CSV table of C-alpha atoms and ligand atoms in Angstrom, one decimal:
chain,number,residue,atom,x,y,z
A,1,MET,CA,-35.1,-4.8,7.5
A,2,HIS,CA,-34.4,-6.1,4.0
A,3,LYS,CA,-37.5,-4.5,2.3
A,4,HIS,CA,-37.2,-1.0,1.0
A,5,ASP,CA,-39.9,1.2,2.6
A,6,ALA,CA,-40.4,4.8,3.5
A,7,ALA,CA,-38.0,4.6,6.4
A,8,THR,CA,-35.2,3.0,4.4
A,9,GLU,CA,-35.8,5.6,1.7
A,10,VAL,CA,-35.2,8.4,4.2
A,11,LEU,CA,-32.1,6.6,5.5
A,12,THR,CA,-30.8,6.1,1.9
A,13,GLN,CA,-31.0,9.8,1.2
A,14,ALA,CA,-29.3,10.7,4.5
A,15,ILE,CA,-26.4,8.2,4.0
A,16,VAL,CA,-25.8,9.2,0.4
A,17,ARG,CA,-26.0,12.9,1.3
A,18,TYR,CA,-23.5,12.3,4.1
A,19,ALA,CA,-21.0,10.4,1.8
A,20,VAL,CA,-21.3,13.1,-0.9
A,21,ASP,CA,-20.8,15.9,1.6
A,22,ARG,CA,-17.8,14.2,3.1
A,23,VAL,CA,-16.1,13.7,-0.3
A,24,ARG,CA,-16.6,17.4,-1.1
A,25,LEU,CA,-15.0,18.8,2.0
A,26,ASP,CA,-11.9,20.7,1.0
A,27,PRO,CA,-10.0,20.2,3.1
A,28,PRO,CA,-11.7,17.6,5.3
A,29,PRO,CA,-11.4,18.3,9.0
A,30,LEU,CA,-8.2,16.7,10.4
A,31,ASP,CA,-9.9,15.4,13.5
A,32,GLY,CA,-8.0,13.3,16.1
A,33,PRO,CA,-8.0,10.4,18.4
A,34,ARG,CA,-10.2,10.1,21.5
A,35,THR,CA,-9.7,7.7,24.4
A,36,LEU,CA,-11.9,4.7,25.0
A,37,VAL,CA,-13.4,6.4,28.0
A,38,GLU,CA,-14.3,9.5,26.1
A,39,LEU,CA,-15.9,7.5,23.3
A,40,GLN,CA,-17.9,5.4,25.7
A,41,ALA,CA,-19.2,8.7,27.2
A,42,MET,CA,-19.8,10.4,23.9
A,43,ALA,CA,-21.2,7.5,21.8
A,44,GLY,CA,-22.9,5.5,24.5
A,45,ARG,CA,-24.4,2.2,23.7
A,46,THR,CA,-25.4,1.8,20.1
A,47,ILE,CA,-26.1,-1.9,19.9
A,48,THR,CA,-29.4,-2.5,21.6
A,49,GLU,CA,-32.2,-5.1,21.3
A,50,ARG,CA,-34.5,-2.8,19.3
A,51,GLY,CA,-31.8,-0.7,17.5
A,52,VAL,CA,-31.2,3.0,17.8
A,53,GLY,CA,-32.4,3.7,14.2
A,54,GLY,CA,-30.4,4.5,11.2
A,55,LEU,CA,-30.6,8.3,11.5
A,56,GLU,CA,-29.4,8.1,15.1
A,57,ALA,CA,-26.6,5.7,14.2
A,58,LEU,CA,-25.5,8.0,11.4
A,59,ARG,CA,-25.6,10.9,13.8
A,60,VAL,CA,-23.4,9.1,16.3
A,61,PHE,CA,-21.0,8.2,13.4
A,62,GLY,CA,-20.8,11.8,12.1
A,63,ASP,CA,-20.8,13.6,15.4
A,64,VAL,CA,-18.6,11.3,17.4
A,65,LEU,CA,-17.0,8.3,15.7
A,66,ALA,CA,-15.8,9.9,12.4
A,67,GLN,CA,-14.3,12.8,14.4
A,68,ALA,CA,-12.3,10.3,16.4
A,69,CYS,CA,-10.6,9.2,13.1
A,70,ILE,CA,-7.9,11.3,11.6
A,71,SER,CA,-8.7,12.1,7.9
A,72,SER,CA,-5.8,10.5,6.1
A,73,ASP,CA,-6.7,12.4,2.9
A,74,HIS,CA,-6.1,15.8,4.6
A,75,PRO,CA,-3.4,17.6,2.6
A,76,ARG,CA,-1.4,18.1,5.7
A,77,PHE,CA,-1.7,14.5,6.9
A,78,LEU,CA,2.0,13.8,6.0
A,79,SER,CA,2.7,10.9,8.4
A,80,PHE,CA,3.3,7.2,7.5
A,81,VAL,CA,2.0,6.9,3.9
A,82,PRO,CA,-1.2,9.0,3.6
A,83,THR,CA,-4.0,8.4,1.1
A,84,ALA,CA,-5.5,10.7,-1.5
A,85,PRO,CA,-8.4,9.0,-3.3
A,86,THR,CA,-10.1,10.8,-6.2
A,87,GLU,CA,-13.8,11.7,-5.9
A,88,ALA,CA,-14.5,9.3,-8.7
A,89,ALA,CA,-12.8,6.4,-6.9
A,90,ILE,CA,-14.4,7.1,-3.6
A,91,LEU,CA,-17.9,7.5,-5.0
A,92,PHE,CA,-17.5,4.4,-7.1
A,93,ASP,CA,-16.6,2.5,-4.0
A,94,LEU,CA,-20.2,3.2,-2.9
A,95,VAL,CA,-21.4,1.5,-6.2
A,96,VAL,CA,-19.2,-1.5,-5.5
A,97,GLY,CA,-20.7,-1.8,-2.1
A,98,ALA,CA,-24.2,-1.5,-3.5
A,99,SER,CA,-23.7,-4.1,-6.2
A,100,SER,CA,-23.0,-7.3,-4.1
A,101,ILE,CA,-20.4,-8.5,-6.4
A,102,TYR,CA,-18.5,-11.7,-5.5
A,103,GLY,CA,-15.0,-10.8,-6.8
A,104,GLY,CA,-13.5,-14.2,-6.3
A,105,SER,CA,-14.5,-16.0,-9.5
A,106,TRP,CA,-15.1,-15.3,-13.1
A,107,MET,CA,-18.4,-17.2,-13.0
A,108,GLU,CA,-19.9,-14.8,-10.5
A,109,GLY,CA,-17.9,-11.6,-11.0
A,110,GLY,CA,-16.6,-11.8,-14.6
A,111,GLY,CA,-17.5,-8.2,-15.5
A,112,ALA,CA,-15.8,-6.8,-12.4
A,113,VAL,CA,-12.8,-9.1,-12.8
A,114,PHE,CA,-12.4,-8.0,-16.4
A,115,ALA,CA,-12.3,-4.3,-15.3
A,116,GLU,CA,-9.9,-5.1,-12.4
A,117,ASN,CA,-7.7,-6.9,-14.8
A,118,GLU,CA,-7.6,-3.8,-17.1
A,119,ALA,CA,-6.3,-1.8,-14.1
A,120,LEU,CA,-3.8,-4.5,-13.3
A,121,ARG,CA,-2.7,-4.4,-16.9
A,122,TYR,CA,-2.0,-0.7,-16.6
A,123,LEU,CA,0.3,-1.3,-13.7
A,124,SER,CA,1.9,-4.3,-15.2
A,125,ASP,CA,2.7,-2.4,-18.4
A,126,LEU,CA,4.2,0.5,-16.4
A,127,ALA,CA,6.6,-2.0,-14.9
A,128,GLY,CA,7.4,-3.6,-18.3
A,129,LEU,CA,6.1,-7.1,-17.4
A,130,PRO,CA,5.1,-9.3,-20.3
A,131,ALA,CA,1.6,-9.4,-21.6
A,132,SER,CA,1.0,-12.8,-20.0
A,133,ALA,CA,1.5,-11.2,-16.5
A,134,GLY,CA,-1.5,-10.9,-14.2
A,135,GLY,CA,-2.7,-11.2,-10.7
A,136,VAL,CA,-5.3,-9.8,-8.3
A,137,PHE,CA,-6.1,-7.0,-6.0
A,138,VAL,CA,-5.6,-7.9,-2.3
A,139,THR,CA,-6.2,-5.9,0.9
A,140,GLY,CA,-2.7,-4.4,1.2
A,141,GLY,CA,1.0,-4.8,0.8
A,142,THR,CA,1.2,-7.1,3.8
A,143,ALA,CA,-1.2,-9.6,2.1
A,144,GLY,CA,0.5,-9.0,-1.2
A,145,ASN,CA,3.9,-9.8,0.0
A,146,LEU,CA,2.7,-12.9,1.9
A,147,SER,CA,0.9,-14.3,-1.2
A,148,ALA,CA,3.8,-13.6,-3.5
A,149,LEU,CA,6.2,-15.3,-1.2
A,150,ILE,CA,3.9,-18.3,-0.8
A,151,ALA,CA,3.9,-18.7,-4.6
A,152,ALA,CA,7.7,-18.3,-4.7
A,153,ARG,CA,8.2,-21.1,-2.1
A,154,HIS,CA,5.7,-23.3,-4.0
A,155,ARG,CA,7.7,-23.0,-7.2
A,156,TRP,CA,11.0,-23.7,-5.4
A,157,ARG,CA,9.5,-26.9,-3.9
A,158,GLN,CA,8.0,-28.0,-7.2
A,159,ARG,CA,11.2,-27.6,-9.0
A,160,ALA,CA,13.0,-29.6,-6.4
A,161,GLY,CA,10.7,-32.5,-7.2
A,162,GLY,CA,9.9,-33.4,-3.6
A,163,LYS,CA,13.5,-32.9,-2.2
A,164,HIS,CA,12.6,-29.7,-0.4
A,165,ASP,CA,9.0,-30.5,0.7
A,166,ARG,CA,10.1,-30.5,4.3
A,167,THR,CA,13.1,-28.1,4.0
A,168,ARG,CA,12.7,-24.8,5.8
A,169,GLY,CA,13.0,-22.0,3.2
A,170,LEU,CA,15.1,-18.9,3.3
A,171,ILE,CA,14.3,-15.5,1.9
A,172,ILE,CA,17.0,-12.9,1.1
A,173,VAL,CA,16.0,-9.2,1.7
A,174,SER,CA,17.7,-5.9,2.4
A,175,LYS,CA,17.8,-4.2,5.8
A,176,GLY,CA,15.5,-1.6,4.4
A,177,ALA,CA,12.7,-4.1,3.6
A,178,HIS,CA,9.3,-3.4,5.0
A,179,SER,CA,8.2,-5.1,8.3
A,180,SER,CA,5.5,-7.0,6.4
A,181,VAL,CA,8.2,-9.2,4.8
A,182,ALA,CA,9.4,-10.3,8.2
A,183,SER,CA,5.8,-10.8,9.1
A,184,ALA,CA,5.3,-13.0,6.1
A,185,GLY,CA,8.4,-15.0,7.1
A,186,ARG,CA,6.9,-15.6,10.5
A,187,ALA,CA,3.6,-16.7,9.1
A,188,MET,CA,5.3,-19.0,6.6
A,189,ASP,CA,7.8,-20.2,9.2
A,190,VAL,CA,10.8,-19.5,7.0
A,191,ASP,CA,14.1,-17.9,7.7
A,192,ILE,CA,15.1,-14.4,6.5
A,193,VAL,CA,18.6,-13.1,6.1
A,194,SER,CA,19.1,-9.4,5.3
A,195,ALA,CA,21.9,-7.8,3.4
A,196,ASP,CA,23.3,-4.5,4.5
A,197,ALA,CA,21.9,-1.3,3.2
A,198,ASP,CA,23.8,1.9,2.5
A,199,ASP,CA,23.5,5.0,4.7
A,200,GLN,CA,20.3,6.0,3.0
A,201,GLY,CA,18.7,2.5,3.5
A,202,ARG,CA,19.2,1.3,0.0
A,203,LEU,CA,20.3,-2.3,-0.6
A,204,LYS,CA,24.0,-2.6,-1.0
A,205,LEU,CA,24.7,-4.9,-4.0
A,206,ASP,CA,28.3,-5.8,-2.9
A,207,ALA,CA,26.9,-6.7,0.5
A,208,LEU,CA,24.2,-8.8,-1.1
A,209,GLN,CA,26.7,-10.6,-3.3
A,210,ALA,CA,29.1,-11.2,-0.4
A,211,MET,CA,26.3,-12.5,1.7
A,212,VAL,CA,25.2,-14.9,-1.0
A,213,ALA,CA,28.8,-16.0,-1.6
A,214,GLY,CA,29.1,-16.7,2.1
A,215,LEU,CA,26.1,-19.0,2.3
A,216,SER,CA,26.8,-22.6,3.1
A,217,GLN,CA,25.7,-25.1,0.4
A,218,GLY,CA,22.8,-26.2,2.6
A,219,ASP,CA,21.6,-22.6,3.0
A,220,ARG,CA,22.0,-21.8,-0.6
A,221,GLU,CA,19.6,-24.6,-1.5
A,222,ARG,CA,17.1,-23.2,1.0
A,223,VAL,CA,16.9,-19.8,-0.7
A,224,PHE,CA,13.6,-19.5,-2.6
A,225,ALA,CA,13.3,-15.7,-3.1
A,226,VAL,CA,15.2,-12.4,-3.2
A,227,VAL,CA,13.1,-9.4,-2.2
A,228,ALA,CA,13.9,-5.9,-3.2
A,229,THR,CA,12.0,-2.7,-2.3
A,230,SER,CA,11.2,0.3,-4.5
A,231,GLY,CA,11.0,2.5,-2.5
A,232,THR,CA,11.5,2.0,1.1
A,233,THR,CA,8.7,3.3,3.4
A,234,ASN,CA,10.9,5.2,5.9
A,235,ALA,CA,13.2,7.0,3.4
A,236,GLY,CA,11.6,6.4,0.0
A,237,VAL,CA,14.7,5.1,-1.6
A,238,ILE,CA,14.9,2.5,-4.4
A,239,ASP,CA,17.0,-0.7,-4.2
A,240,PRO,CA,19.3,-1.4,-7.2
A,241,LEU,CA,16.7,-3.6,-8.8
A,242,ALA,CA,18.7,-4.9,-11.8
A,243,GLY,CA,21.5,-6.0,-9.5
A,244,ALA,CA,19.1,-7.7,-7.2
A,245,ALA,CA,17.5,-9.4,-10.2
A,246,ASP,CA,20.9,-10.6,-11.2
A,247,VAL,CA,21.5,-12.2,-7.8
A,248,ALA,CA,18.1,-13.9,-7.9
A,249,GLU,CA,18.8,-15.2,-11.4
A,250,GLU,CA,22.2,-16.6,-10.4
A,251,LEU,CA,20.6,-18.4,-7.5
A,252,GLY,CA,17.8,-19.5,-9.8
A,253,VAL,CA,15.2,-18.2,-7.4
A,254,TRP,CA,12.1,-16.0,-7.5
A,255,PHE,CA,12.6,-12.2,-7.6
A,256,HIS,CA,9.9,-10.3,-5.7
A,257,VAL,CA,9.7,-6.5,-5.8
A,258,ASP,CA,7.8,-4.7,-3.0
A,259,ALA,CA,6.7,-1.4,-4.6
A,260,ALA,CA,3.7,-1.0,-2.2
A,261,TYR,CA,4.5,2.7,-1.6
A,262,GLY,CA,6.9,3.6,-4.4
A,263,GLY,CA,5.3,1.7,-7.4
A,264,ALA,CA,3.3,4.8,-8.3
A,265,GLY,CA,6.6,6.4,-9.4
A,266,LEU,CA,6.6,4.1,-12.4
A,267,ALA,CA,4.0,6.5,-13.9
A,268,ALA,CA,6.3,9.5,-13.5
A,269,PRO,CA,8.9,10.0,-16.3
A,270,SER,CA,11.1,12.1,-14.0
A,271,VAL,CA,11.9,9.0,-11.8
A,272,ARG,CA,11.0,6.1,-14.0
A,273,ALA,CA,14.6,5.1,-14.9
A,274,ARG,CA,15.4,4.4,-11.2
A,275,TYR,CA,13.1,1.4,-11.4
A,276,ASN,CA,15.0,-0.3,-14.2
A,277,GLY,CA,15.2,-4.0,-13.5
A,278,ILE,CA,11.7,-4.1,-12.1
A,279,GLU,CA,10.6,-5.7,-15.4
A,280,ARG,CA,12.5,-8.8,-14.3
A,281,ALA,CA,10.3,-9.4,-11.3
A,282,ASP,CA,8.6,-12.7,-10.8
A,283,SER,CA,6.1,-10.8,-8.7
A,284,LEU,CA,5.4,-7.2,-7.8
A,285,ILE,CA,3.1,-5.4,-5.5
A,286,ILE,CA,1.8,-1.8,-5.7
A,287,ASP,CA,-0.7,-0.2,-3.3
A,288,PRO,CA,-3.0,2.1,-5.2
A,289,HIS,CA,-4.4,3.1,-1.8
A,290,LYS,CA,-1.1,4.8,-1.1
A,291,TRP,CA,0.1,6.9,-4.0
A,292,LEU,CA,-2.4,6.0,-6.8
A,293,PHE,CA,-5.5,7.7,-5.5
A,294,ALA,CA,-7.6,4.7,-4.7
A,295,PRO,CA,-9.5,4.3,-1.4
A,296,TYR,CA,-8.6,1.6,1.1
A,297,ASP,CA,-8.0,-1.2,0.8
A,298,CYS,CA,-6.3,-1.9,-2.5
A,299,CYS,CA,-3.0,-3.6,-3.3
A,300,ALA,CA,-2.2,-4.8,-6.8
A,301,LEU,CA,-0.4,-8.2,-6.7
A,302,ILE,CA,1.1,-9.1,-10.2
A,303,TYR,CA,2.9,-12.2,-11.2
A,304,ARG,CA,5.1,-12.7,-14.2
A,305,ASP,CA,3.7,-16.2,-14.6
A,306,PRO,CA,0.2,-16.3,-13.0
A,307,LEU,CA,-0.1,-20.0,-13.5
A,308,GLN,CA,2.6,-20.7,-10.9
A,309,ALA,CA,0.7,-18.6,-8.4
A,310,ARG,CA,-2.5,-20.3,-9.2
A,311,ASP,CA,-0.9,-23.6,-8.6
A,312,ALA,CA,0.2,-22.4,-5.2
A,313,HIS,CA,-3.0,-20.7,-4.1
A,314,THR,CA,-6.1,-22.5,-5.6
A,315,GLN,CA,-8.4,-23.9,-3.0
A,316,HIS,CA,-10.1,-27.2,-3.8
A,317,ALA,CA,-13.4,-28.3,-2.3
A,318,GLU,CA,-16.4,-30.2,-3.4
A,319,TYR,CA,-18.5,-27.0,-3.5
A,320,LEU,CA,-15.9,-24.9,-5.3
A,321,ASP,CA,-14.7,-27.2,-8.0
A,322,VAL,CA,-17.5,-26.2,-10.4
A,323,LEU,CA,-15.7,-22.8,-10.5
A,324,HIS,CA,-12.7,-24.4,-12.2
A,325,ASP,CA,-14.7,-25.9,-15.1
A,326,GLY,CA,-14.0,-22.9,-17.3
A,327,GLU,CA,-10.4,-23.6,-18.4
A,328,ASP,CA,-9.7,-20.0,-19.4
A,329,ASP,CA,-11.6,-18.4,-16.6
A,330,TRP,CA,-9.7,-15.9,-14.4
A,331,ASN,CA,-10.6,-16.6,-10.8
A,332,PRO,CA,-9.0,-13.9,-8.6
A,333,SER,CA,-9.4,-16.2,-5.6
A,334,ASP,CA,-6.7,-18.4,-7.1
A,335,PHE,CA,-4.0,-15.9,-7.0
A,336,ALA,CA,-3.6,-15.1,-3.3
A,337,HIS,CA,-4.2,-16.4,0.2
A,338,HIS,CA,-7.9,-15.6,0.3
A,339,LEU,CA,-11.2,-16.9,-1.1
A,340,THR,CA,-14.2,-14.5,-0.8
A,341,ARG,CA,-13.1,-11.1,-1.9
A,342,ARG,CA,-14.5,-7.6,-2.6
A,343,ALA,CA,-13.8,-6.4,-6.1
A,344,ARG,CA,-11.6,-3.9,-4.5
A,345,GLY,CA,-9.8,-2.9,-7.7
A,346,LEU,CA,-13.0,-1.4,-9.1
A,347,PRO,CA,-12.7,2.1,-7.6
A,348,PHE,CA,-9.2,2.3,-8.9
A,349,TRP,CA,-10.3,1.1,-12.3
A,350,PHE,CA,-13.2,3.5,-12.4
A,351,SER,CA,-11.0,6.5,-11.6
A,352,LEU,CA,-8.4,5.4,-14.2
A,353,ALA,CA,-11.1,5.0,-16.8
A,354,THR,CA,-12.6,8.4,-15.9
A,355,HIS,CA,-9.5,10.5,-15.8
A,356,GLY,CA,-7.1,8.6,-18.1
A,357,THR,CA,-3.5,7.6,-17.4
A,358,ALA,CA,-2.0,11.0,-18.3
A,359,ALA,CA,-3.8,12.6,-15.3
A,360,TYR,CA,-2.2,9.9,-13.1
A,361,ARG,CA,1.2,10.6,-14.5
A,362,ASP,CA,0.7,14.4,-13.9
A,363,ALA,CA,-0.7,13.9,-10.4
A,364,VAL,CA,2.3,11.7,-9.4
A,365,GLU,CA,4.7,14.2,-10.9
A,366,GLN,CA,2.9,17.0,-9.0
A,367,THR,CA,3.6,15.3,-5.6
A,368,LEU,CA,7.2,14.7,-6.6
A,369,SER,CA,7.8,18.3,-7.4
A,370,VAL,CA,6.2,19.4,-4.1
A,371,ALA,CA,8.5,17.0,-2.4
A,372,ARG,CA,11.6,18.4,-4.2
A,373,ALA,CA,10.5,22.0,-3.5
A,374,ALA,CA,10.0,21.1,0.2
A,375,ALA,CA,13.5,19.6,0.3
A,376,GLN,CA,14.9,22.9,-0.9
A,377,LEU,CA,12.9,24.8,1.7
A,378,ILE,CA,14.1,22.5,4.5
A,379,ASP,CA,17.6,22.7,3.2
A,380,THR,CA,17.7,26.5,3.4
A,381,ALA,CA,15.7,26.8,6.7
A,382,GLU,CA,18.1,27.8,9.5
A,383,HIS,CA,16.4,25.7,12.1
A,384,LEU,CA,16.2,22.5,10.0
A,385,GLU,CA,18.6,20.0,8.5
A,386,LEU,CA,17.7,17.8,5.5
A,387,ILE,CA,19.0,14.3,6.1
A,388,MET,CA,19.0,13.3,2.4
A,389,GLU,CA,17.7,14.5,-0.9
A,390,PRO,CA,14.4,12.8,-1.6
A,391,GLU,CA,14.6,10.0,-4.2
A,392,LEU,CA,10.8,9.9,-4.3
A,393,SER,CA,8.3,11.8,-2.1
A,394,VAL,CA,9.6,11.0,1.4
A,395,LEU,CA,11.6,13.7,3.3
A,396,LEU,CA,13.7,13.0,6.4
A,397,PHE,CA,14.9,16.0,8.4
A,398,ARG,CA,15.9,17.3,11.8
A,399,ARG,CA,14.9,20.3,13.9
A,400,THR,CA,18.3,21.4,15.2
A,401,GLY,CA,18.5,21.3,19.0
A,402,TRP,CA,15.4,19.2,19.4
A,403,GLY,CA,15.1,15.8,21.1
A,404,PRO,CA,12.2,13.3,21.5
A,405,ALA,CA,10.3,15.4,24.0
A,406,GLU,CA,10.2,18.5,21.7
A,407,TYR,CA,9.3,16.4,18.6
A,408,ARG,CA,6.4,14.7,20.4
A,409,ALA,CA,5.1,17.9,21.9
A,410,TRP,CA,5.2,19.7,18.5
A,411,SER,CA,3.5,16.8,16.8
A,412,ASP,CA,0.7,16.6,19.4
A,413,LYS,CA,0.1,20.4,19.2
A,414,LEU,CA,0.1,20.3,15.4
A,415,LEU,CA,-2.7,17.8,15.4
A,416,ALA,CA,-4.6,19.4,18.3
A,417,ASP,CA,-4.5,22.7,16.5
A,418,GLY,CA,-6.0,21.0,13.4
A,419,ILE,CA,-3.0,22.1,11.3
A,420,GLY,CA,-1.5,18.8,10.3
A,421,PHE,CA,-0.5,15.3,11.3
A,422,ILE,CA,3.2,14.5,11.3
A,423,VAL,CA,4.7,12.0,13.7
A,424,PRO,CA,8.4,11.5,14.2
A,425,THR,CA,10.3,8.5,12.9
A,426,ALA,CA,13.6,6.9,13.7
A,427,TRP,CA,16.6,7.3,11.5
A,428,ALA,CA,19.9,5.5,12.4
A,429,GLY,CA,18.7,5.3,16.0
A,430,GLU,CA,17.8,9.0,16.2
A,431,MET,CA,14.3,10.5,16.4
A,432,VAL,CA,13.8,12.7,13.4
A,433,LEU,CA,11.0,14.1,11.3
A,434,ARG,CA,9.5,12.5,8.3
A,435,ILE,CA,7.1,13.8,5.7
A,436,CYS,CA,5.5,11.7,2.9
A,437,VAL,CA,3.7,13.5,0.1
A,438,VAL,CA,1.3,11.5,-1.9
A,439,ASN,CA,-1.6,13.9,-2.1
A,440,PRO,CA,-1.7,16.2,-5.2
A,441,LEU,CA,-3.6,18.7,-3.1
A,442,THR,CA,-0.6,19.2,-0.8
A,443,THR,CA,1.0,22.5,-1.8
A,444,ILE,CA,4.2,24.1,-1.1
A,445,ASP,CA,2.2,26.6,1.1
A,446,ASP,CA,1.2,23.6,3.3
A,447,ILE,CA,4.9,22.8,3.7
A,448,HIS,CA,5.7,26.4,4.5
A,449,LEU,CA,3.1,26.3,7.3
A,450,ILE,CA,4.7,23.1,8.7
A,451,ILE,CA,8.2,24.6,8.5
A,452,ASP,CA,7.1,27.8,10.3
A,453,SER,CA,5.5,25.7,13.0
A,454,LEU,CA,8.9,24.2,13.8
A,455,LEU,CA,10.5,27.6,14.6
B,1,LIG,C1,3.0,0.2,3.2
B,1,LIG,C2,4.0,-0.9,2.8
B,1,LIG,C3,3.7,-2.2,2.9
B,1,LIG,C4,2.5,-2.7,3.7
B,1,LIG,O1,1.4,-2.4,3.0
B,1,LIG,P1,-0.1,-2.4,3.7
B,1,LIG,O2,-1.0,-2.0,2.6
B,1,LIG,O3,0.0,-1.4,4.8
B,1,LIG,O4,-0.3,-3.8,4.2
B,1,LIG,C5,4.6,-3.1,2.5
B,1,LIG,N1,5.8,-2.7,1.9
B,1,LIG,C6,6.1,-1.4,1.7
B,1,LIG,C7,7.3,-1.0,1.0
B,1,LIG,C8,5.1,-0.4,2.1
B,1,LIG,O5,5.4,0.9,2.0
């Protein structure tokens, strides 16, 4: 099965054709979930002793399995945080797959790592981090937050010179922080305290300062990181980053900024000033698979001082130490909690190289203006109530007179009719609607269609 012959040639053509056709669908079919029992009946058994053959497996995928997956790049997929990869990025992902690149070390993957680092540099420069900043692409924001916080704890313990090697650490976050920070806290077995947020979910600086002032001496010594979010996933609001950086500085601890969703806004002049203070981050994450037009899975994890992170993460083993002979080699494995890795930053790099950064700036601005126009439409619609003006590209709103049952029924019907995918969220304990625009192909007409469906 490893030799290329007539049968693999036929299969190659079919697979490439399938991929290219899928990329070109405009829009792609929305599709929708199926139950396990339905899939068992429709797909049948595919893993057999002799194999079903590639063409048959591809048929089952296209006719059954792919259709049981919602297309998150559909312009009316507006739930959670959608994705909107460029054609260039998606197709280059095929090339990455075909190239068997080990993306963990410079020795094996130097060319790929070089290109990935160029893409990281673009993001690092947008944030205003120093030229010495650098990092690695990991699977997602969850992995990025965990790895950054591990590096933060490592530095805290190192600086304490052994005094805190067995002390349980403490992270300060805002109530609006993403669930993955709490997940990192559980994985690391550290404590997390959260400062109050304002009524839009933005970190309240005075609450943060009061909380820090109220810490016991023992707790204050346990703090190893302050985490701010730009912007929050549920409401798309940006914490006061400069103020949070001040608090981290006063405490002498690591400042981490979770910009998994909102980091793309750094490219947009109309909102860039809201991120001021981000340049003081010790670490920063941005998910290009969210709002920067890269396919899954791709999170940029950037450290102000990458050597600190390397110290925290490098794995040592007899068979690996040869990789560390080259003093100046950049080994991506050393900068996160992982070893073997796909060069997952390459599709993002390729698309950036292809289109140029101005196209990225314009595409992000495009989504922001659709979000602003949508807010106006919602604000003026009799049957809807805007909960807050969008700071980025998330909209929260109510359908007057509706409760959970109506929201759920509407959401199900919208998907079943192939119109769009929007699930309700919770806001201050109430079920409401939420739209997140990251796809430059989403138009104001799409929003009109959604608004009319809520009548
Ligand atoms: C999406 C998101 C995450 C988690 O990222 P994944 O890529 O889904 O792991 C973390 N933080 C914020 C603010 C996010 O929006």
